[in-house]
PDB file of C-alpha atoms in Angstrom:
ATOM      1  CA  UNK A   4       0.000   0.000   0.000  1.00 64.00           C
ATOM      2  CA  UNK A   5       1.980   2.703  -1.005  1.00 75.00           C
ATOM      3  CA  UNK A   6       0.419   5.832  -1.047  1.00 92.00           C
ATOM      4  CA  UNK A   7       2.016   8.693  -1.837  1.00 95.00           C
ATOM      5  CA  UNK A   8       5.502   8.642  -2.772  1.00 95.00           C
ATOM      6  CA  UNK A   9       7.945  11.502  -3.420  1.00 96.00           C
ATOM      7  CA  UNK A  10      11.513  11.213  -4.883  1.00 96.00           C
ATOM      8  CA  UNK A  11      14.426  12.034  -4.181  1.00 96.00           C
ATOM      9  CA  UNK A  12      14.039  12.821  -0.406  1.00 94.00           C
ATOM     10  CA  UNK A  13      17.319  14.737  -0.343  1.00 95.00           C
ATOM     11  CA  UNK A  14      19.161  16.364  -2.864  1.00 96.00           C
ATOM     12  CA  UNK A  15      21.206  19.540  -3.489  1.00 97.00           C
ATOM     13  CA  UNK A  16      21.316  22.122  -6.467  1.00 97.00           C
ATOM     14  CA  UNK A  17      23.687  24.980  -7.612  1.00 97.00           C
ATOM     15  CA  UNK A  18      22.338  28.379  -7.847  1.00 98.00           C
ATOM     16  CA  UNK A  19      20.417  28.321 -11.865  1.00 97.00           C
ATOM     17  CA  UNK A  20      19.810  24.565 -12.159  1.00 97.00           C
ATOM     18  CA  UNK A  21      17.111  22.359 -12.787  1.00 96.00           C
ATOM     19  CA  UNK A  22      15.271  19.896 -11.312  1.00 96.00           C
ATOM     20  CA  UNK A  23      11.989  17.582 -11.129  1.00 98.00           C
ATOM     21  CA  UNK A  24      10.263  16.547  -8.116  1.00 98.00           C
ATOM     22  CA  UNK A  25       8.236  13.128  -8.346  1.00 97.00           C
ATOM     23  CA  UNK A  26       5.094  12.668  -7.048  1.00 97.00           C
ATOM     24  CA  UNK A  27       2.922   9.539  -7.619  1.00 97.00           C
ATOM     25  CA  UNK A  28      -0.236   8.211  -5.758  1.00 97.00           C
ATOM     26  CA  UNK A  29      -1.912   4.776  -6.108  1.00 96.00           C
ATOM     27  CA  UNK A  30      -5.192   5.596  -4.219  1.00 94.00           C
ATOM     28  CA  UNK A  31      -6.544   7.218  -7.793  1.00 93.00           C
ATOM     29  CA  UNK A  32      -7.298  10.835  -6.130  1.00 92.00           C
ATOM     30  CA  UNK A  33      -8.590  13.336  -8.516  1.00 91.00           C
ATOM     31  CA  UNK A  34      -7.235  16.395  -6.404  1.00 91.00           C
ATOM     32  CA  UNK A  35      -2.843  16.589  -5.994  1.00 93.00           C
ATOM     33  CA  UNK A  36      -1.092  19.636  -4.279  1.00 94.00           C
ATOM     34  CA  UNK A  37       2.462  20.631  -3.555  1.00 97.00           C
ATOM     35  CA  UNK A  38       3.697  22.825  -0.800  1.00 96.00           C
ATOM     36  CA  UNK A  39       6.741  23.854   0.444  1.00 96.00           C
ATOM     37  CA  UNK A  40       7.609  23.858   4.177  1.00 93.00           C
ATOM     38  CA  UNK A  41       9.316  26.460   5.642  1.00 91.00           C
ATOM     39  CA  UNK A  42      10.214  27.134   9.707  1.00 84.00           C
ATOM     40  CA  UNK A  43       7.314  29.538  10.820  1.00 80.00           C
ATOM     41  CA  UNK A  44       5.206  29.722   7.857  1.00 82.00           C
ATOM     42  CA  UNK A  45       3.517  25.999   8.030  1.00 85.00           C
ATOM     43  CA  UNK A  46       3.023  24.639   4.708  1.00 91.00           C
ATOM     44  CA  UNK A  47       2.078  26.914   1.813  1.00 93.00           C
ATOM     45  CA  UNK A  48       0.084  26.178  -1.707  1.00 93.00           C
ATOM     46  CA  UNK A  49       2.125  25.910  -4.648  1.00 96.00           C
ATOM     47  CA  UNK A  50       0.315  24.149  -7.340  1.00 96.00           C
ATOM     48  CA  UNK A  51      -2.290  22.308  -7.377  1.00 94.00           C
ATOM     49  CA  UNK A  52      -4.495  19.907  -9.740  1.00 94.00           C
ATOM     50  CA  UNK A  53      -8.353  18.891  -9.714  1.00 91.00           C
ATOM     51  CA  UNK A  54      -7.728  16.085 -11.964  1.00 92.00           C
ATOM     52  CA  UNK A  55      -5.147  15.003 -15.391  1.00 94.00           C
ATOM     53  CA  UNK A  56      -4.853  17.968 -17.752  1.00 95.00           C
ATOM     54  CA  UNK A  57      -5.965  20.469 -15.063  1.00 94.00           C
ATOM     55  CA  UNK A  58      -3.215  22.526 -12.816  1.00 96.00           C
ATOM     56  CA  UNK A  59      -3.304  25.702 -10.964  1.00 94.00           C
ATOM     57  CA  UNK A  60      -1.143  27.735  -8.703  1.00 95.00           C
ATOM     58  CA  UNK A  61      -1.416  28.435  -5.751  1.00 92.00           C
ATOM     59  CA  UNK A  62       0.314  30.961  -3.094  1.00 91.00           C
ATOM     60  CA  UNK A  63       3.974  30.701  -3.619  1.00 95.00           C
ATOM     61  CA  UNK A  64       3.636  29.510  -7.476  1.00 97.00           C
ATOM     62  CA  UNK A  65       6.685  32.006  -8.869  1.00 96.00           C
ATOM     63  CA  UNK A  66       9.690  29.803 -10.190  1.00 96.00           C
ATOM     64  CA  UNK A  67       7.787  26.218  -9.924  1.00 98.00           C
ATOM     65  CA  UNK A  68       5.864  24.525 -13.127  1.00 97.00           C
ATOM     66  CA  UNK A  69       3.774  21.856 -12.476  1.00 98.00           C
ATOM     67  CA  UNK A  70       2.092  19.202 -15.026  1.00 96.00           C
ATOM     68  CA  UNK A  71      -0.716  16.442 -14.601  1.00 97.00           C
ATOM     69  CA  UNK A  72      -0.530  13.895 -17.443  1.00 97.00           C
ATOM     70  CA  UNK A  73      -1.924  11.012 -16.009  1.00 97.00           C
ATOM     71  CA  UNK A  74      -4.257  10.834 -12.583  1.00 96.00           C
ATOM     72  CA  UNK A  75      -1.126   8.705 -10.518  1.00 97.00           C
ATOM     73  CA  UNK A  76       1.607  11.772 -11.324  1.00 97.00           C
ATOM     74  CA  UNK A  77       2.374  15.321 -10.138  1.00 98.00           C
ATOM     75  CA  UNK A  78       5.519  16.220 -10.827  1.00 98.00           C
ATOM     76  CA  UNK A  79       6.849  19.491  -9.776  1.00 98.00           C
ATOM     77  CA  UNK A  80       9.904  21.722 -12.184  1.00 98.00           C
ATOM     78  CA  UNK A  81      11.922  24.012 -10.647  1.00 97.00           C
ATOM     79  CA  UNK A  82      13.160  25.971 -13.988  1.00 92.00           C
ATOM     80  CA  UNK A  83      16.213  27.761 -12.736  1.00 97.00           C
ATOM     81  CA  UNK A  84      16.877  27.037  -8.678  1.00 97.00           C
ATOM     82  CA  UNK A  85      17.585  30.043  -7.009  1.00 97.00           C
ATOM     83  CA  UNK A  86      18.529  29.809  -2.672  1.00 97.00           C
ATOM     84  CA  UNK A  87      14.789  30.922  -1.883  1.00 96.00           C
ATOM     85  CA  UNK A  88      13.779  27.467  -2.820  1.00 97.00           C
ATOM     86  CA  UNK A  89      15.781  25.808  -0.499  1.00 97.00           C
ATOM     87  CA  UNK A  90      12.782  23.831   1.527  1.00 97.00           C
ATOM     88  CA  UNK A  91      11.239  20.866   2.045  1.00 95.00           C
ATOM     89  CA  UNK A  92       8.816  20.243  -0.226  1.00 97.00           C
ATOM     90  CA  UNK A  93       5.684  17.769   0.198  1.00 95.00           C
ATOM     91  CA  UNK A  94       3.450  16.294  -1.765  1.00 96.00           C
ATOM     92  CA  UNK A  95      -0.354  15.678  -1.016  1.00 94.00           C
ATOM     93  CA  UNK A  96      -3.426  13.515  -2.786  1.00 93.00           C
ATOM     94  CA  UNK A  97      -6.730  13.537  -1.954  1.00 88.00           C
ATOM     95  CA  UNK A  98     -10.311  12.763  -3.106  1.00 85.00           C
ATOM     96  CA  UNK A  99     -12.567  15.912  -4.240  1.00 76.00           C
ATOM     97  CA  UNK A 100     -15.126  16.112  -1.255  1.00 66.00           C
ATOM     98  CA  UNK A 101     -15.103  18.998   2.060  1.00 56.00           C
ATOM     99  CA  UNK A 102     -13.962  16.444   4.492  1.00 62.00           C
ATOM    100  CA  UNK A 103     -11.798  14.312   2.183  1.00 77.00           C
ATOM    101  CA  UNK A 104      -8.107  13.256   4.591  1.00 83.00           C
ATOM    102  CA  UNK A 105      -5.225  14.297   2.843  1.00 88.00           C
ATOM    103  CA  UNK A 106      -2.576  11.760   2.384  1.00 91.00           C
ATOM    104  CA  UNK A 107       1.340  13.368   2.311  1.00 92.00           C
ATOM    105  CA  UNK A 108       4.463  12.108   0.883  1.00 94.00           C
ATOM    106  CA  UNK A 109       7.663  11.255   3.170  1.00 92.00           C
ATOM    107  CA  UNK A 110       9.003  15.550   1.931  1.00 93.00           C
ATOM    108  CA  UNK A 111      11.910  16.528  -0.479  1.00 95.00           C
ATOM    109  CA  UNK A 112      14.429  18.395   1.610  1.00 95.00           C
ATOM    110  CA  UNK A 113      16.118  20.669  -1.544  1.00 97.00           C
ATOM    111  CA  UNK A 114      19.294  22.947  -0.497  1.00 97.00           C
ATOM    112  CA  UNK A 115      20.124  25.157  -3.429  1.00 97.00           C
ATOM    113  CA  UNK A 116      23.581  26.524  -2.923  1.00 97.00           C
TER     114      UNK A 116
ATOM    115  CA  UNK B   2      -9.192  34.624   2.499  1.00 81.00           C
ATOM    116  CA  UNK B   3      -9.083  31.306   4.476  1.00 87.00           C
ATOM    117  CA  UNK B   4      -6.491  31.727   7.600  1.00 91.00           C
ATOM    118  CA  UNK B   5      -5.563  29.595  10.321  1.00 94.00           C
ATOM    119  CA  UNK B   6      -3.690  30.995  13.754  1.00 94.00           C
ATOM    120  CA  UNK B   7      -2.461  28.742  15.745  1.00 93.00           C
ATOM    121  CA  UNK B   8       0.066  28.937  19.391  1.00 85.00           C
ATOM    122  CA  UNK B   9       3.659  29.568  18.779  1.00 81.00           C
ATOM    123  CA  UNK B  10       5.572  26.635  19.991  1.00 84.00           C
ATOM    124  CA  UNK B  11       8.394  25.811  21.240  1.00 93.00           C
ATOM    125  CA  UNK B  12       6.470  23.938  23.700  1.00 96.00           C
ATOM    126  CA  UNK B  13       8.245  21.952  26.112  1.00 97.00           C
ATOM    127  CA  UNK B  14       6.324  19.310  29.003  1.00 96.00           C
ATOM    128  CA  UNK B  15       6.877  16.980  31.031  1.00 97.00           C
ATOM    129  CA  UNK B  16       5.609  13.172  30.631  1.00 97.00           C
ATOM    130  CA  UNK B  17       1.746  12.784  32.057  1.00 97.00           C
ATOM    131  CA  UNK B  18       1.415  16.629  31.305  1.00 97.00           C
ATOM    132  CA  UNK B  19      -1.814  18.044  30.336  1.00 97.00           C
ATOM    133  CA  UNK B  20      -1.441  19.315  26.607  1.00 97.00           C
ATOM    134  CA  UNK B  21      -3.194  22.498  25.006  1.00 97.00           C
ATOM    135  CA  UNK B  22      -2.150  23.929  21.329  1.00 97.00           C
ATOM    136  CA  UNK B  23      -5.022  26.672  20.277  1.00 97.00           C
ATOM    137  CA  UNK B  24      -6.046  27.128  16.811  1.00 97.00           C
ATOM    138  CA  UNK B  25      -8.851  29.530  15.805  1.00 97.00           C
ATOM    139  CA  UNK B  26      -9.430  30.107  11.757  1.00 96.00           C
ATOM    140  CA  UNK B  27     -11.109  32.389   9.223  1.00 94.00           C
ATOM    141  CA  UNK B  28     -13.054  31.030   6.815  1.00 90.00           C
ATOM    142  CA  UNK B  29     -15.975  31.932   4.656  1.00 82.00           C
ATOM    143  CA  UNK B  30     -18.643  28.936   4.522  1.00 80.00           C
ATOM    144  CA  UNK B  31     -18.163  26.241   6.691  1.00 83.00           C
ATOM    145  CA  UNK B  32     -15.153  25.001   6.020  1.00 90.00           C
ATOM    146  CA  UNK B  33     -13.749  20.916   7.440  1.00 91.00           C
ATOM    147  CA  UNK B  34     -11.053  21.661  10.470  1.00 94.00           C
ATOM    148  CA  UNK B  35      -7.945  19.405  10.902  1.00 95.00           C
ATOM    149  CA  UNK B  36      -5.071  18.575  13.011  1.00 97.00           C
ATOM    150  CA  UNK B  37      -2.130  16.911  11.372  1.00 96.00           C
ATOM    151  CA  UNK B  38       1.052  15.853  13.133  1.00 96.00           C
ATOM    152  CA  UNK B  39       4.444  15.620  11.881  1.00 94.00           C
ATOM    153  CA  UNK B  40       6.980  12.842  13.381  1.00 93.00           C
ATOM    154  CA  UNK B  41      10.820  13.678  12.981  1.00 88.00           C
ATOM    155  CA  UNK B  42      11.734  13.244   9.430  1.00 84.00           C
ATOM    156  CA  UNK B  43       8.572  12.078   8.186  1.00 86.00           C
ATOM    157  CA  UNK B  44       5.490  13.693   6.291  1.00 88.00           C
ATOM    158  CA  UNK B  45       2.360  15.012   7.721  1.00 92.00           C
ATOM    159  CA  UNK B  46      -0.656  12.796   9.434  1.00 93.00           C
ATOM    160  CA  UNK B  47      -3.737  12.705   9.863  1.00 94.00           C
ATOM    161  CA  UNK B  48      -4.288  13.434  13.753  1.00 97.00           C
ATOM    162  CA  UNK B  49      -7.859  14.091  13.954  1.00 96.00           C
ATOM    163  CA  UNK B  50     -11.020  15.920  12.123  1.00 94.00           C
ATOM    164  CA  UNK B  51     -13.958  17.633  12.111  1.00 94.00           C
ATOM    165  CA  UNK B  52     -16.394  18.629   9.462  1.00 90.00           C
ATOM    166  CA  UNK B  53     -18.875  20.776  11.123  1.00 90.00           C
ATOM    167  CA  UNK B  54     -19.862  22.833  13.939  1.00 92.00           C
ATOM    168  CA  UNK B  55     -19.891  20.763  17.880  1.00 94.00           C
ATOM    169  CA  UNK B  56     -18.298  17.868  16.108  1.00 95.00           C
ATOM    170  CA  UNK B  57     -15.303  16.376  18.452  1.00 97.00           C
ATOM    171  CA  UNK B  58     -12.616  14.598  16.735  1.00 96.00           C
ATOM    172  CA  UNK B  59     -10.428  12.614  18.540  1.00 97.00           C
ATOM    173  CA  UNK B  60      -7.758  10.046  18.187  1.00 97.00           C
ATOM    174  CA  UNK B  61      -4.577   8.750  20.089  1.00 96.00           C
ATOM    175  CA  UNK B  62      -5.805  10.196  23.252  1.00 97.00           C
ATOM    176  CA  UNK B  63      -5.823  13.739  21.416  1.00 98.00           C
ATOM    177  CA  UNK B  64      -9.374  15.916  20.916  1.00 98.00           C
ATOM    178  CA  UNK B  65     -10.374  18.562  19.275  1.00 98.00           C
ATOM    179  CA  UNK B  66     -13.912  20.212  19.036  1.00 98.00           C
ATOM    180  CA  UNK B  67     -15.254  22.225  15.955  1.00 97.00           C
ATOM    181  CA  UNK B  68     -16.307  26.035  17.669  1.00 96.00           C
ATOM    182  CA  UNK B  69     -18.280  27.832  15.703  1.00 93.00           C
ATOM    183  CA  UNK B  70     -19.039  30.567  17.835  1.00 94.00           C
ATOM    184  CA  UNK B  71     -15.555  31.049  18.467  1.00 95.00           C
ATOM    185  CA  UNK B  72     -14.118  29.598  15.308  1.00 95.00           C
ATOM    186  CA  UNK B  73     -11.726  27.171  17.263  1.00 97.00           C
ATOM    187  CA  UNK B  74     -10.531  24.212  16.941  1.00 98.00           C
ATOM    188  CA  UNK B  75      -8.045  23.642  20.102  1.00 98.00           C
ATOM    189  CA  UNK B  76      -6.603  20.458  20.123  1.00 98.00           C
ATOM    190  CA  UNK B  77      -5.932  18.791  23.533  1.00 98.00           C
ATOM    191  CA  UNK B  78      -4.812  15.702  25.257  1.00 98.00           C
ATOM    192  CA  UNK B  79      -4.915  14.698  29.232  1.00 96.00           C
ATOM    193  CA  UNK B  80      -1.422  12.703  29.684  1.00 96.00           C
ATOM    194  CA  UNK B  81       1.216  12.907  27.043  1.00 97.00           C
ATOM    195  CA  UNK B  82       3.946  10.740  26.396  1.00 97.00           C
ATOM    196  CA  UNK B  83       7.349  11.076  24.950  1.00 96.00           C
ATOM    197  CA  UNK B  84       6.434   9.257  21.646  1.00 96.00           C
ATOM    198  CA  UNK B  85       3.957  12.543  21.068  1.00 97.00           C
ATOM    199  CA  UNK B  86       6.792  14.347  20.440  1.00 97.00           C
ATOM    200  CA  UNK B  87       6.604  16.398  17.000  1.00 96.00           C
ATOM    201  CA  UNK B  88       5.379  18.735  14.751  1.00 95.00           C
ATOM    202  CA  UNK B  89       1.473  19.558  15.008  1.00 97.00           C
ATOM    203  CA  UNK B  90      -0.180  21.415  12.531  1.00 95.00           C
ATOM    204  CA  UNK B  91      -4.110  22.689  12.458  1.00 96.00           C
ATOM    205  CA  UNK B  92      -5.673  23.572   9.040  1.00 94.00           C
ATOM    206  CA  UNK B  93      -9.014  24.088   7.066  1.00 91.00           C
ATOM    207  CA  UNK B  94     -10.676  23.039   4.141  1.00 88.00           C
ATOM    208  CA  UNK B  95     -13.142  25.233   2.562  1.00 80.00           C
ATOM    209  CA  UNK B  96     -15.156  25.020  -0.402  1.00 71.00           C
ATOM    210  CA  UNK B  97     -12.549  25.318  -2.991  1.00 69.00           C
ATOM    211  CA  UNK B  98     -11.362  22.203  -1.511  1.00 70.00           C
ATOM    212  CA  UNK B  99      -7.651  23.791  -0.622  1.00 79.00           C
ATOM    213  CA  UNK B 100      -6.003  23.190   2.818  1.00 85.00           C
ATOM    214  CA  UNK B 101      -4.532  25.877   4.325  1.00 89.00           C
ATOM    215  CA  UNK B 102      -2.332  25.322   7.587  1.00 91.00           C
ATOM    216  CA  UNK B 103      -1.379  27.029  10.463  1.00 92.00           C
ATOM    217  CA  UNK B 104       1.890  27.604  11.171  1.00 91.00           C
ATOM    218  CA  UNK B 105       2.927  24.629  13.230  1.00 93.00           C
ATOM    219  CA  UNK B 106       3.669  24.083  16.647  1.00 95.00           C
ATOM    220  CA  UNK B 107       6.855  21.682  18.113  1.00 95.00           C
ATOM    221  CA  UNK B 108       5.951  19.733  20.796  1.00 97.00           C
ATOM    222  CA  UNK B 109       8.729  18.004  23.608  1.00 97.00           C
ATOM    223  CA  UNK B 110       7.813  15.786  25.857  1.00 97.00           C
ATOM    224  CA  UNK B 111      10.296  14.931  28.594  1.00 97.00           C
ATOM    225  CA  UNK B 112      10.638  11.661  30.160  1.00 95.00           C
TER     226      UNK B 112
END
């Protein structure tokens, strides 16, 4: 029963590189989120999708891209890392519904140097 | 917008301690209220919820009631125990089916 499941959970970047987050859930959620954690500010919105083909951002959007092929993946893009990014970053699935639990990844600690 | 406000940790106790953490929101509708906790290097949980108003979640000892009146959602628990050390986050979901979280508060429980 695997869930959620993010990859890598740690991994470093120089200043201007790229990168993709993995996300991928087996419980066949429409709705798939990311958020970054930082200390003090909780978790914040990034992107999020209501189903495959369908994205949005969310509160801290600026310098992520997000797409939603298929219902199982979320990946997120960081274009060109800069040191604000440097977080950990979680994943999230749920069904659509008010009360619906949502389900989180293990986090992607990301230092961008 | 949707907020949530929650206690400012550190908070440090002692084993058998009585635990508080407030939480109070702002919401338009009536949104679903949840506690989530997060163990040392792993991702959030599901601690508890509540989907409208006088409902008491509860779970692991912990509880929670839905206020409207107050728009609360304190989370509590009589005797705590080192193994509820972590990470314990309250947050709502309103109609556009978002979370939004408060900022987190550590817990420590001594032995």
């Amino acid at each position: 029963n695997a869930g959620v499941t993010q990859t890598p959970k740690f991994q470093v970047l120089k200043t201007g590189q790229s990168m993709t987050l993995q996300c991928a859930q087996d419980m066949n959620h429409e709705y798939m989120s990311w958020y970054r954690q930082d200390p003090g500010m909780g978790l914040r919105l990034i992107h999020y999708s209501v189903g495959a083909g369908i994205t949005d951002q969310g509160e801290v959007p600026n310098g992520y891209n997000v797409s939603r092929s298929t219902t199982e993946d979320f990946p997120l893009r960081l274009l060109s890392a800069a040191p604000s990014q440097t977080s950990v970053y979680f994943c999230a699935s749920n069904r659509q519904g008010g009360n619906t639990e949502a389900f989180f990844g293990q986090g992607t600690r990301l230092t961008v140097v | 917008g949707n907020s949530v406000t929650q206690m400012e940790g550190p908070v440090t106790l002692s084993e058998e301690a009585f635990l508080t953490i407030n939480c109070t929101y702002t919401a338009t509708g009536y949104p679903s209220l949840f506690w989530y906790v997060q163990y040392p290097g792993e991702g959030l949980q599901l601690l508890l919820k509540a989907t409208k108003a006088d409902d008491k979640g509860s779970n692991k000892g912990f509880e929670a009631t839905y206020r409207k009146e107050t728009t609360s959602f304190h989370l509590e628990k009589g005797s705590v125990q080192v193994s509820d050390s972590a990470v314990y986050f309250c947050a709502l979901l309103a109609n556009d089916y978002k979370l939004s979280f408060g900022a987190g508060t550590t817990v420590t429980v001594r032995a």
